[in-house]
């Protein structure tokens, strides 16, 4: 069935209002509350006086961020929102609302859109996020989704990239390289069962961990690992005006089945959506937050360059060689 825009808007509005009704609303004074949503010209949000608003936007483009022959619609919907939630997590924030703009090819099956939305809304519900608006249009080429996620933190408490100081230790949550390992397999024509490669198809944004870290005043700086460890640590160093020394052998590597991924994938592969943060050496950093492990992988240096150590402790220069390096120019 070809999609009319009107049908799509009503599908989104229906799905969103059902999701909103199911949602347990938290105390009004803690979060921005939605006064008007889909069905009006603008969404109206009321922000409590003692909160700062966080806003992040992310494209999910067919052929760039996903392929319809590789990624089921459920995965595309999940990843689309997970990227935005991960950015909110990286600030230590709590997500509140999502806006979704979708451009769809005329020939796209309704079932694809339904599955995309269902899974996106399932993730939204799990994090107490309301679909508060969006736009739809017909796309001349492929599925194009753009989301804006709004979140909030107590005033002045957002964890920035710029707070790392020489001597701080560098930590990462979870394990790295799982998403890139799956992507490499897709590129080499493997058929993958998404359930066995959830780090790639259904990454878990670390919202709870980010909030815990911020509430306990642990991080001096934080970023999410979206472009790859080497690239994301370089962003953090640049914003903080410092350098870093990374200890290669302690970088937690994801497992595919029983096998750990190659070190290069953990070091440079992107889209793991783990949190990378620094903390002053005096801070007590738990080795686990809920089910999520936290690993110390290096330290911040005054010298504004990045080094990586081998197993003999010898240092060599580390280049930011992240995600873009993996991504082929045209996937479709
Ligand atoms: Mg980010």
Coordinates of N, CA and C and ligand atoms in Angstrom, one line a residue, residues 56 83 86-87 90 161 223-226 232, ligand 1:
X56 N 19.3 17.6 21.2 CA 20.2 17.0 20.2 C 19.4 16.5 19.0
X83 N 20.4 6.8 19.2 CA 21.5 7.8 19.0 C 21.2 9.1 19.8
X86 N 21.4 8.5 23.5 CA 22.8 8.4 24.0 C 23.5 9.7 24.2
X87 N 23.1 10.7 23.3 CA 23.7 12.0 23.5 C 23.2 12.7 24.7
X90 N 25.1 11.2 27.6 CA 26.5 11.7 27.6 C 26.6 13.1 28.4
X161 N 32.1 18.1 27.6 CA 33.3 17.5 27.1 C 34.5 18.3 27.6
X223 N 31.5 12.0 27.1 CA 31.0 11.9 25.7 C 30.5 10.5 25.4
X224 N 29.7 10.3 24.4 CA 29.3 9.0 24.1 C 30.1 8.5 22.9
X225 N 30.4 7.1 22.9 CA 31.2 6.6 21.9 C 30.3 6.3 20.6
X226 N 30.3 7.3 19.8 CA 29.5 7.1 18.5 C 30.4 7.0 17.3
X232 N 36.4 9.7 19.5 CA 35.7 10.4 20.6 C 36.6 10.9 21.7
Ligands
LIG1 MG1 27.4 12.3 21.1

